[in-house]
Coordinates of C-alpha atoms in Angstrom, one line a residue:
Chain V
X1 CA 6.4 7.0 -1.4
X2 CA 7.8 3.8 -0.3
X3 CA 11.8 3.6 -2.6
X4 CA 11.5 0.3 -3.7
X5 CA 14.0 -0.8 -6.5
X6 CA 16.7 -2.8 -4.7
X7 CA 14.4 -6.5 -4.6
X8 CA 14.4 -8.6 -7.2
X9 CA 12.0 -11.6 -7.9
X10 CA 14.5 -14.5 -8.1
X11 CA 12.0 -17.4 -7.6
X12 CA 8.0 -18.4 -8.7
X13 CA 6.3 -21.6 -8.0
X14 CA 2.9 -23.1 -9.2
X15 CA 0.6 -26.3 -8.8
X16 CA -1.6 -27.2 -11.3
X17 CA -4.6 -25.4 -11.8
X18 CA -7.6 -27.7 -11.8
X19 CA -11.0 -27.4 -10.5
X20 CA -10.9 -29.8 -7.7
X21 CA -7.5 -30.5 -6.5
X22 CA -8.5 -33.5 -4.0
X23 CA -5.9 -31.8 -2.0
X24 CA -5.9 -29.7 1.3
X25 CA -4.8 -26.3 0.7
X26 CA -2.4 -26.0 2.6
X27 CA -0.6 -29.0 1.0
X28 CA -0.9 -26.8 -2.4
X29 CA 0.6 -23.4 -0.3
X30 CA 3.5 -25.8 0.5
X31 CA 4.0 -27.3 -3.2
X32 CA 4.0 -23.9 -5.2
X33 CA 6.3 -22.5 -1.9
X34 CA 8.6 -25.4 -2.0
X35 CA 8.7 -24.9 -5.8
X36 CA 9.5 -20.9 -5.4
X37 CA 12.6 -21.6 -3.5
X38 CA 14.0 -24.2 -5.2
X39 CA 13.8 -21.9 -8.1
X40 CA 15.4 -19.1 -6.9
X41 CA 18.3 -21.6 -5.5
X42 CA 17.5 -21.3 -2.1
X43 CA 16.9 -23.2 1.1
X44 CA 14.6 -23.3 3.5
X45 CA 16.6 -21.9 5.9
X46 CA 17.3 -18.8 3.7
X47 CA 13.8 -17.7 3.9
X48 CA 13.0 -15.5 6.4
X49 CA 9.8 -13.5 5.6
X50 CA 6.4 -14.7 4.7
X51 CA 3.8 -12.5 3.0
X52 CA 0.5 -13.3 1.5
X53 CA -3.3 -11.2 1.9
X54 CA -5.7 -10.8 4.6
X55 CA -8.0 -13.2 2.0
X56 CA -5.6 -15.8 2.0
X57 CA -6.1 -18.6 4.7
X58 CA -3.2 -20.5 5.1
X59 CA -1.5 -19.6 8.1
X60 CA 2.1 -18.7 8.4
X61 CA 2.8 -21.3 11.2
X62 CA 1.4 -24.2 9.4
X63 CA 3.2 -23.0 6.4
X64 CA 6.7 -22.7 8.3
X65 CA 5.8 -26.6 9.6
X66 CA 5.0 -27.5 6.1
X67 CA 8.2 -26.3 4.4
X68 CA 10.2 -26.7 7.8
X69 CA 11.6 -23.0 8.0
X70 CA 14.3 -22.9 10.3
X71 CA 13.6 -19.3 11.6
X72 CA 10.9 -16.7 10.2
X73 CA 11.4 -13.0 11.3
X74 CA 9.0 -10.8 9.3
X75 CA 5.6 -11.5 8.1
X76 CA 2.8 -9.2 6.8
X77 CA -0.3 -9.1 5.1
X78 CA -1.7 -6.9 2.6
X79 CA -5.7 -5.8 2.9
X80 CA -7.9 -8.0 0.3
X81 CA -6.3 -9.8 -2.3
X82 CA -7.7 -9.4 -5.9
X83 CA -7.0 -6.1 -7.2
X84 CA -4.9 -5.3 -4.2
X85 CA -2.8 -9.0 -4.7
X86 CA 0.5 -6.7 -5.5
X87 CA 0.7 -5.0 -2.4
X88 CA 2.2 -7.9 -1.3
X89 CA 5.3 -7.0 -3.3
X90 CA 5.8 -3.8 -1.7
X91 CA 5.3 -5.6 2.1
X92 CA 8.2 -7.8 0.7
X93 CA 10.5 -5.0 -0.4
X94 CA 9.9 -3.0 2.9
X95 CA 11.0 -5.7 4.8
X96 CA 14.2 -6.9 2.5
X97 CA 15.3 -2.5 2.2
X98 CA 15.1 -1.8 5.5
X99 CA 17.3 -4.6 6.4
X100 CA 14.5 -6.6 8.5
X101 CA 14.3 -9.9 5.9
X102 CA 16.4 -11.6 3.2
X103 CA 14.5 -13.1 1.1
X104 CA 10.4 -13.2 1.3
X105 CA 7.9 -15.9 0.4
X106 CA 4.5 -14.5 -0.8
X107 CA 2.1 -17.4 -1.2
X108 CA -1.5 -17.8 -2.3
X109 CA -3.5 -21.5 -2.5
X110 CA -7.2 -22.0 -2.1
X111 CA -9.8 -24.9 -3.5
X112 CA -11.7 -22.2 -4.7
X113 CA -13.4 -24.2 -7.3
X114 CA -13.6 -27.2 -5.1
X115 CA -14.6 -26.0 -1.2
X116 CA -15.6 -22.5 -0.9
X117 CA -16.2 -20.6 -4.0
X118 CA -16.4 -16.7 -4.1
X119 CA -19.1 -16.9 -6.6
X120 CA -21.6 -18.6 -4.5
X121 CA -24.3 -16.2 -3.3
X122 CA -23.2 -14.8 0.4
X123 CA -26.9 -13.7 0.9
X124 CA -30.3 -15.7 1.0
X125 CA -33.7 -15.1 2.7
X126 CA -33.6 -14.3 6.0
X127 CA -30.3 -12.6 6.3
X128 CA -29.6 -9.5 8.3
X129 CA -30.4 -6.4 6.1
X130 CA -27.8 -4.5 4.5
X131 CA -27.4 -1.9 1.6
X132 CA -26.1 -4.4 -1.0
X133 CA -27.3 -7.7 -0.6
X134 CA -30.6 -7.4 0.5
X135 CA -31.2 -5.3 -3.0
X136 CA -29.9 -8.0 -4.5
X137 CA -26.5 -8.0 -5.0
X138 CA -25.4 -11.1 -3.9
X139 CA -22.3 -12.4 -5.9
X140 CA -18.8 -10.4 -7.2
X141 CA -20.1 -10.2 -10.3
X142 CA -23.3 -8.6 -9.9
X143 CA -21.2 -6.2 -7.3
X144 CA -18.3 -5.4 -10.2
X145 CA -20.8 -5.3 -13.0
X146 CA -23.2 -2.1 -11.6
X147 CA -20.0 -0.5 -10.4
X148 CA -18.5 -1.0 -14.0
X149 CA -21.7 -0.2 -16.3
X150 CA -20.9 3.6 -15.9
X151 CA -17.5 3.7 -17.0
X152 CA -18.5 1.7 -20.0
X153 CA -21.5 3.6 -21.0
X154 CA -19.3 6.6 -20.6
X155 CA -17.0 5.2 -23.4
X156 CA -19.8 3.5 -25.2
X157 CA -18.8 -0.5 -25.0
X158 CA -21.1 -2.7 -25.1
X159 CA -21.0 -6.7 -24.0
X160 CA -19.7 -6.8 -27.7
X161 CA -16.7 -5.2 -27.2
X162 CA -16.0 -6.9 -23.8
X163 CA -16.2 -10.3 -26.3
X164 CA -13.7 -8.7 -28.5
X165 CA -11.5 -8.3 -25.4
X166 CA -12.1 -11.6 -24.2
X167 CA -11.2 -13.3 -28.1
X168 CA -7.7 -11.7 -27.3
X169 CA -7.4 -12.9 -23.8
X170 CA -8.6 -16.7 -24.9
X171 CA -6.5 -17.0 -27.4
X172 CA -3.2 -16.1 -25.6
X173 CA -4.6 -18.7 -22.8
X174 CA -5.4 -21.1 -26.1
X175 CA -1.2 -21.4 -26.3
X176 CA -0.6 -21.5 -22.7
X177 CA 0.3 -25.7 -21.4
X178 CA -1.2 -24.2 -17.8
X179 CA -4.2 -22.5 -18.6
X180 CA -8.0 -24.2 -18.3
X181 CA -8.6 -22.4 -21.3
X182 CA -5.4 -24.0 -23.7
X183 CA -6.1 -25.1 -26.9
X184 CA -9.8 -24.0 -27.0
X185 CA -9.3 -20.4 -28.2
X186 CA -13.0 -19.2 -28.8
X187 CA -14.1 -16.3 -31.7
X188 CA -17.0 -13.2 -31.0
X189 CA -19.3 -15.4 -31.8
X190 CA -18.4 -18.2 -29.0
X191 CA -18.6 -15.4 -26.7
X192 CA -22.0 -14.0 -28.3
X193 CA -23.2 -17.8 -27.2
X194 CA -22.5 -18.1 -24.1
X195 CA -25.3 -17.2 -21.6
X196 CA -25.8 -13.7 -19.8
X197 CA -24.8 -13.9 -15.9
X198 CA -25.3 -10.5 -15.4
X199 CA -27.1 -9.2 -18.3
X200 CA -26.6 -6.6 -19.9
X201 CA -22.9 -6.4 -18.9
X202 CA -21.5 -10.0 -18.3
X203 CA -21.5 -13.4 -19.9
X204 CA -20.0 -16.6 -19.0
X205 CA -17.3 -16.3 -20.8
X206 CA -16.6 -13.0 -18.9
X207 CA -16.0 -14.2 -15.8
X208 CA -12.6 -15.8 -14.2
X209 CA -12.1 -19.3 -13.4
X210 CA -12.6 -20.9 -10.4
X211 CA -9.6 -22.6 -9.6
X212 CA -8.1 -24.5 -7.3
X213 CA -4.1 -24.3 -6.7
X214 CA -1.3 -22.4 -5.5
X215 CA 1.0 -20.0 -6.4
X216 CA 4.5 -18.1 -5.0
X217 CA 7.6 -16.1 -5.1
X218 CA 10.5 -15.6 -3.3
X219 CA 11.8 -11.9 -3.1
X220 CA 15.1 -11.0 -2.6
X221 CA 18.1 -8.5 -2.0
X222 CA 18.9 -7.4 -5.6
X223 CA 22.5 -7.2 -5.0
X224 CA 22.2 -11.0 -3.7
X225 CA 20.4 -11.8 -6.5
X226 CA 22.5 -10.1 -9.4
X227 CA 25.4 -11.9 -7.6
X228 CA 24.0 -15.6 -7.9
X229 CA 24.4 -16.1 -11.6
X230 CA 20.4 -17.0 -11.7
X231 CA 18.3 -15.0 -14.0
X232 CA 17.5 -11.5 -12.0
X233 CA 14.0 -9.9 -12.9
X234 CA 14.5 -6.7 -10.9
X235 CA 11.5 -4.9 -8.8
X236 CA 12.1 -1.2 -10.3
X237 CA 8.2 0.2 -8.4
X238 CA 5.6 -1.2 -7.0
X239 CA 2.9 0.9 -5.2
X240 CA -0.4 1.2 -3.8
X241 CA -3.1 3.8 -3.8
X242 CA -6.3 3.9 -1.6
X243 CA -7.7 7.2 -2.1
X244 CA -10.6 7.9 0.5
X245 CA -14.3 7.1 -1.5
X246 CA -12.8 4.3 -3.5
X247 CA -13.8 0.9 -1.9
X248 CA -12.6 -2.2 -3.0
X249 CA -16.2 -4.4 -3.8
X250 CA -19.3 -1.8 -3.2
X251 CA -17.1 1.2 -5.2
X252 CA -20.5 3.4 -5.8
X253 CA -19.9 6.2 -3.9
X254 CA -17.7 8.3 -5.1
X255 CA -19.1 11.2 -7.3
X256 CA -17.2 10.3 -10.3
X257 CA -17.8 6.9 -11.4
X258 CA -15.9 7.0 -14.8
X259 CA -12.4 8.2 -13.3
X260 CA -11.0 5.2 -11.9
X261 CA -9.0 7.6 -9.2
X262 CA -7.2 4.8 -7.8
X263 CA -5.3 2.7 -10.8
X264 CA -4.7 6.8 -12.0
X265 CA -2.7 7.8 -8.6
X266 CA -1.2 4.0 -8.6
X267 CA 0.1 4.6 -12.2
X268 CA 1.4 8.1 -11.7
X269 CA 3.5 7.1 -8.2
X270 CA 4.8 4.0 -10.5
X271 CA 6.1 6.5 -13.1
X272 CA 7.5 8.8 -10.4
X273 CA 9.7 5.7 -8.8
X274 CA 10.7 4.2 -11.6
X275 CA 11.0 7.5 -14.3
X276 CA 9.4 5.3 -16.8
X277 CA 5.8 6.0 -18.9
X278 CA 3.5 3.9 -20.2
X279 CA 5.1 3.9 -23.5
X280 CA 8.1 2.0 -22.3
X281 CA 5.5 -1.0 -21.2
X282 CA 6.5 -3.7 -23.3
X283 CA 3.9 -6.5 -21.5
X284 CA 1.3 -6.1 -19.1
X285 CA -1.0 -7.5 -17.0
X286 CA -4.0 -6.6 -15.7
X287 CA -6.0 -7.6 -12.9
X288 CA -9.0 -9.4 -14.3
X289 CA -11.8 -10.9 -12.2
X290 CA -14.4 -10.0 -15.0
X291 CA -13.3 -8.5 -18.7
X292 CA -15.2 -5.3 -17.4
X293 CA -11.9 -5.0 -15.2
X294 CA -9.4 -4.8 -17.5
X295 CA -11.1 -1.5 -19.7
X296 CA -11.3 1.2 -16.8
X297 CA -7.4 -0.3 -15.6
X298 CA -5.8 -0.3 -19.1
X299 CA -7.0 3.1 -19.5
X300 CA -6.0 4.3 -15.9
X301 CA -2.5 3.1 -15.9
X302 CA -2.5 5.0 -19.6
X303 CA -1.5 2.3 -22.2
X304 CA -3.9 4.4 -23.9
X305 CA -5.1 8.0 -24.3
X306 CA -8.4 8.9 -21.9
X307 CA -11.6 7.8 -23.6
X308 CA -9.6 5.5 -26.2
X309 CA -9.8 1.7 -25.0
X310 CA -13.1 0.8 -26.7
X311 CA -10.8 1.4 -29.9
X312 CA -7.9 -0.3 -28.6
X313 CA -9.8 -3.5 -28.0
X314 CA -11.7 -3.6 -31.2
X315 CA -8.3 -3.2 -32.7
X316 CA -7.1 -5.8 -31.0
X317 CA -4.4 -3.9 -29.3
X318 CA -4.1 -6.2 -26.4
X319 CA -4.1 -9.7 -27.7
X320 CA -1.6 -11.5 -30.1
X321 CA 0.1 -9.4 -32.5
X322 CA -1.2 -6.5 -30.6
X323 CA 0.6 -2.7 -29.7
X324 CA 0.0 -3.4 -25.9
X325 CA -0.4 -6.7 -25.0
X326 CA -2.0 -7.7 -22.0
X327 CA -2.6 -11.4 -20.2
X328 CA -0.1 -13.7 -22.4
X329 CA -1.0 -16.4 -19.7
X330 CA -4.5 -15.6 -21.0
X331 CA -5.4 -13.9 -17.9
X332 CA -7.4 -14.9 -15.0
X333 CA -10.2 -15.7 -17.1
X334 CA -8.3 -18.1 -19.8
X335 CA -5.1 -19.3 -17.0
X336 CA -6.3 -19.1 -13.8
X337 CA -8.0 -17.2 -10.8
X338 CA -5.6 -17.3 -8.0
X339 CA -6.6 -14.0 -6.4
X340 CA -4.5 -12.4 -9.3
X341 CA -0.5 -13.9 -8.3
X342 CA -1.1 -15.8 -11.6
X343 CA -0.9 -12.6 -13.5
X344 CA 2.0 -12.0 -11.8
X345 CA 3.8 -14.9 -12.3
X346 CA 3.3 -14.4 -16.0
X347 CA 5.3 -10.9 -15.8
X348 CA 8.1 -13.0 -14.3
X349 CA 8.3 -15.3 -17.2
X350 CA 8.2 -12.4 -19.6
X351 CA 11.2 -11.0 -17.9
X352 CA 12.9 -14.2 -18.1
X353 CA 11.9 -15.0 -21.7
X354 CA 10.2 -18.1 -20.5
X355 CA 6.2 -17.1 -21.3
X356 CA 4.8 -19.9 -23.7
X357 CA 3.3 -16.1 -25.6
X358 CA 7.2 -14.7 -24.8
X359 CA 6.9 -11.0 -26.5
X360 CA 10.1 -10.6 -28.2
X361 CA 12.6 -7.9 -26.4
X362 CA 10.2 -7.6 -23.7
X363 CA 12.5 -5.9 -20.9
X364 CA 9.8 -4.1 -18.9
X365 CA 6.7 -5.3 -17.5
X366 CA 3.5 -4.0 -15.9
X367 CA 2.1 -6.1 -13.2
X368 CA -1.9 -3.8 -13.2
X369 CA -4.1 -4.2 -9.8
X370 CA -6.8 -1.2 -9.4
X371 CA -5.6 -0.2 -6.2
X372 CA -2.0 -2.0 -6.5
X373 CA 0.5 -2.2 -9.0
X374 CA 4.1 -3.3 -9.7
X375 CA 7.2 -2.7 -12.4
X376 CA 8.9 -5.6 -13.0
X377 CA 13.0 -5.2 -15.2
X378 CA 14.8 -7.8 -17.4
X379 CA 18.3 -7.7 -15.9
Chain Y
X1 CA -26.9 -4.8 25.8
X2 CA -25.4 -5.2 22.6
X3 CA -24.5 -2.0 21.1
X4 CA -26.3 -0.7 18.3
X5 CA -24.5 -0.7 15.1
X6 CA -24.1 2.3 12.9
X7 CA -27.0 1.3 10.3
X8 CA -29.4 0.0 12.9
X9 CA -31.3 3.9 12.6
X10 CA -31.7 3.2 8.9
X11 CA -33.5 0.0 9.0
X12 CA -35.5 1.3 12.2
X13 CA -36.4 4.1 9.8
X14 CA -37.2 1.7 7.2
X15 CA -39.3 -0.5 9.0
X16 CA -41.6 3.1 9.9
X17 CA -42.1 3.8 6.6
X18 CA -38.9 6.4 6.8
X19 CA -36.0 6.6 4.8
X20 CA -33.4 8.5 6.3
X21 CA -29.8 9.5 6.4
X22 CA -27.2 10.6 8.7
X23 CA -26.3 14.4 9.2
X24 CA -23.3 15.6 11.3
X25 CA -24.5 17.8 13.7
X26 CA -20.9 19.8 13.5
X27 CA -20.7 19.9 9.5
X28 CA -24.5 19.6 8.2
X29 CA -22.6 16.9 5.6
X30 CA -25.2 14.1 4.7
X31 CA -23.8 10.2 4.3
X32 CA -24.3 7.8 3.5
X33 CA -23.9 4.6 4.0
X34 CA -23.7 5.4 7.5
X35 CA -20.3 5.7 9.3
X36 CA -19.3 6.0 12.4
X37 CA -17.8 9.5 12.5
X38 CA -17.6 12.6 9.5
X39 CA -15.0 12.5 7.0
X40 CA -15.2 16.2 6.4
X41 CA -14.9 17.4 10.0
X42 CA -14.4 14.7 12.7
X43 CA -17.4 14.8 14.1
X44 CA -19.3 11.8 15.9
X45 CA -21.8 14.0 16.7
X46 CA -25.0 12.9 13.9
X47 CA -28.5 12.9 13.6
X48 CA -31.2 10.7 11.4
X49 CA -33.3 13.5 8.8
X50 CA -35.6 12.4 6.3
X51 CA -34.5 12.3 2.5
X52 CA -37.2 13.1 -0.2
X53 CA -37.0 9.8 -1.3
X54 CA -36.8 11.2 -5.0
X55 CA -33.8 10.4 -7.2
X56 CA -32.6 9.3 -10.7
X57 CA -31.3 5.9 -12.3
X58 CA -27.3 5.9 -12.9
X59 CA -26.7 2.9 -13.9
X60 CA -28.7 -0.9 -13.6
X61 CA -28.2 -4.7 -13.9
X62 CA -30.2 -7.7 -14.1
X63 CA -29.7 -9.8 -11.7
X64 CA -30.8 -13.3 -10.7
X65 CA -29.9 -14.9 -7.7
X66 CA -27.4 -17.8 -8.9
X67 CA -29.2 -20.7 -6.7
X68 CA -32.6 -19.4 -7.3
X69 CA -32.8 -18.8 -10.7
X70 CA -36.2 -19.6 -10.9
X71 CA -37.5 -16.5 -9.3
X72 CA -37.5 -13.5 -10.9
X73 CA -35.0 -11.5 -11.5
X74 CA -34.0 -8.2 -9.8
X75 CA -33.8 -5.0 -11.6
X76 CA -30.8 -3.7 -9.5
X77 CA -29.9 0.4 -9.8
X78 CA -27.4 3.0 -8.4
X79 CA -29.6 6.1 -7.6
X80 CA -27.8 9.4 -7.0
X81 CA -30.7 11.2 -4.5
X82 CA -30.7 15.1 -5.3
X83 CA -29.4 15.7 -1.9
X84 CA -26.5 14.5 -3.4
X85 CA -26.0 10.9 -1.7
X86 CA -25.9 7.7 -3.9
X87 CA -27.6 4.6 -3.1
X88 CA -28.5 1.2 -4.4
X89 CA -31.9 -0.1 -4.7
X90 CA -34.3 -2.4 -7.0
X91 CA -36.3 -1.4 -9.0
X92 CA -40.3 -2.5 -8.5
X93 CA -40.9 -1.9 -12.4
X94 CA -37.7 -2.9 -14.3
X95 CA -39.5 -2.8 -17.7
X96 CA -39.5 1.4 -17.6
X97 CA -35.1 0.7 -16.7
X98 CA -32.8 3.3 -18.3
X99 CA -30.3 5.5 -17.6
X100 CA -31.7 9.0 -16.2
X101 CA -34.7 7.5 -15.5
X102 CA -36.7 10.1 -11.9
X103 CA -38.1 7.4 -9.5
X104 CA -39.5 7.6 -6.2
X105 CA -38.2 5.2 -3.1
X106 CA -41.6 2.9 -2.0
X107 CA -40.6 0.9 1.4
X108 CA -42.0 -2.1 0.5
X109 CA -41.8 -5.9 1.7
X110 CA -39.5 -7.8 -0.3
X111 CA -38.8 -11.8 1.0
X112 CA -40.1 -11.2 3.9
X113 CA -38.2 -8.0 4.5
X114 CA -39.1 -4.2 4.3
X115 CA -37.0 -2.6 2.0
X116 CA -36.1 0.6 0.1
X117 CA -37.1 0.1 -3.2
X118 CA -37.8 2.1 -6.2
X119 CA -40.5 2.7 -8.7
X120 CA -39.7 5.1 -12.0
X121 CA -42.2 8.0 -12.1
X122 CA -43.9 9.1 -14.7
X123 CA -42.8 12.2 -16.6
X124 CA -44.8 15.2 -15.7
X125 CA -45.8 13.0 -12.6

């Protein structure tokens, strides 16, 4: 149980999200990065940790050229990226509470829209067998989608309900100057439209964008930070949780398909850090790749009672106006897909009272991975 | 020599008309996919034994291949074997597709490839 607490997010940078930058990526790590630190009031030569995932390509040399970091003396990286993106938060903390860093950049860029797109099919005729691909799972969405189907037959949602989700999650993007999706908020219907990808589970409109862009943070010494006179959105937990059968793409293994073992032992070590509950939530975010995502997470980290999301969704508990609102950047499927650190960035702006979908009071913010996730505290 | 990896007896298997799993010789615990060494005991002592290639559908997709979509589709399932091991495999008949549903792994080409398909058998079959 790592004691995190004493960090504070004190700086978050973005590019534009667009789906063909015309830019190397590395020129869009250094943008949101330079951004980041300027925000938090900082130099380049106060940074000395860099962080990102083991998906991220940008290395941390070419990224210490690019913003000309005087010296750099901690860097890790966190396994995946996607529903694991959050680690990354509790790298940065065990570096800054143990005295080894000051203040830590976490970056992510990619042209993933524009050079090497996740969605594309890794498999074709000819390649080496395997247990997935060769049966014909070739992209993430056929992979989450027969991992998913269980969960949601257990509960009894249908590609309907996932619509209903997505109406919530489009129109919080619809109000959002960054997202691909503002101003084009879409209803049931819309969603009904648009073609099956991966029939009978997901439609276009369930699926993330493909973006191209960059995103980052600088993490800090909370003590540094409260004395700065800068808004101070205090890391109260952040955790992670791999329990042994759970994988992060092929998860069909495990006996139990429906319990999402994972986001429930990642919750319950956030509640044990921080001595909150899911009740004290005021804004969330949830990791969301596909819609399917978001059900078996919302219910695991307990913004509602076991069995009870299919009702929360149809009652529109998650969008505008709703008990638990989730995504007000409009998610990765209305903002942006950039591995998930969107979503993040979004919590930030909550805490500062600076989301274009601000929830009023909001004080406390859930940042939702499966196998990750993160507190974030208005100070 | 290269060295083999820890799936190569599976697809050797497959490719003589057997499908197979790995046992640990210390333990007797079947998995699957293969690994290098048992969770339960330790052991990187294993050895290939035939499975009765019955099982039962879990769950299914549709799914077509996203720069081929002119070929058929694949009925893709997770099939939980009754010796307790899932695995995923596509189904040769995806019109008889639901939930429950017994089938029977057929090795059969598919592309080019011989693979561990599945066809749903009929009840009382």
């Amino acid at each position: 149980m790592s004691a995190a607490g004493q960090t504070a997010i004190t700086g978050i940078g973005q590019t534009a999200y667009t789906k063909e930058s015309g830019r190397t990526v590395m020129s869009l790590c250094a943008e949101a990065s330079a951004q980041a630190i300027a925000d938090a009031g900082l130099e380049p030569g106060d940074i000395d940790g860099l962080v990102s995932f083991t998906m991220d390509t940008n290395s941390d040399h070419d990224l210490q050229t690019a913003l000309g970091l005087p010296m750099v003396r901690y860097t890790a990286k966190a396994p995946f990226g996607g529903e694991g993106a959050y680690a990354t938060f509790q790298l940065a903390a065990a570096a800054i509470e143990s005295g080894q860093a000051n203040n830590v950049l976490i970056f992510r860029a990619f042209n993933e829209r524009s050079e090497s797109r996740f969605g594309q099919p890794s498999y074709n005729a000819g390649s080496m067998r395997g247990f997935h691909k060769s049966l014909g799972l070739v992209t993430p969405g056929q992979v989450y989608a027969l991992w998913h189907k269980p969960f949601l037959d257990a509960r009894g949602m249908t590609n309907e309900d996932l619509g209903l989700l997505v109406v919530q999650m489009r129109a919080w993007a619809a109000n959002n100057p960054a997202a691909w999706f503002y101003g084009r908020p879409i209803t049931l219907e819309d969603h009904q439209r648009s073609r099956w990808i991966v029939e009978p589970v997901l439609r276009l409109y369930d699926f993330c964008q493909e973006t191209d862009g960059g995103v980052a943070f600088v993490v800090s010494r909370l003590d540094k930070a409260r004395a700065s006179g800068r808004p101070v959105v205090r890391v109260l937990g952040v955790q992670q949780c791999w329990p042994l059968g759970e994988t992060m793409m092929y998860n069909y293994y495990k006996q139990d398909l429906v319990f999402p073992e994972d986001t429930v032992r990642v919750a319950e070590a956030l509640w044990e850090q921080t001595g909150l509950s899911p009740a004290e939530i005021d804004v969330s975010t949830i990791y969301d790749n596909f819609s399917s995502s978001i059900p078996i997470s919302y219910e695991g980290y307990g913004l509602c009672g076991r069995g009870e999301v299919g009702d929360a969704i149809r009652a529109g508990e998650l969008g505008p106006g709703g008990s638990t609102p989730v995504n007000t950047n409009g998610g990765l499927i209305g903002e942006a897909y950039l591995h998930g650190l969107n979503n993040a960035a979004e919590c930030v702006r909550q805490m500062r009272g600076t989301s274009p979908n601000q929830i009023a009071e909001a004080k406390i913010a859930l940042c939702a991975g499966r196998q990750c996730g993160m507190v974030l505290a208005r100070e | 020599m290269q060295a083999k990896r820890d799936q190569d007896f599976f697809w050797e298997g497959i490719d003589r008309g057997e499908l197979l799993a790995q046992k640990c010789d210390a333990c007797a615990t079947l998995r699957h996919p293969p690994a290098a060494r048992c969770a339960a005991c330790g052991s990187d002592e294993w050895s290939a034994v035939p499975l009765s290639g019955e099982g039962r559908i879990l769950a299914f997709i549709d799914s077509v291949h996203p720069s081929r979509r002119d070929e058929n589709s694949r009925c893709v399932c997770l099939v939980d074997l009754p010796e307790g091991l899932r695995m995923v495999s596509s189904l040769i008949d995806p019109e008889n597709a639901v939930n429950g549903a017994a089938v029977r792994f057929e090795i059969a080409d598919y592309d080019g490839q011989m693979l561990p398909l599945i066809r749903t058998v009929e009840a009382g079959q």
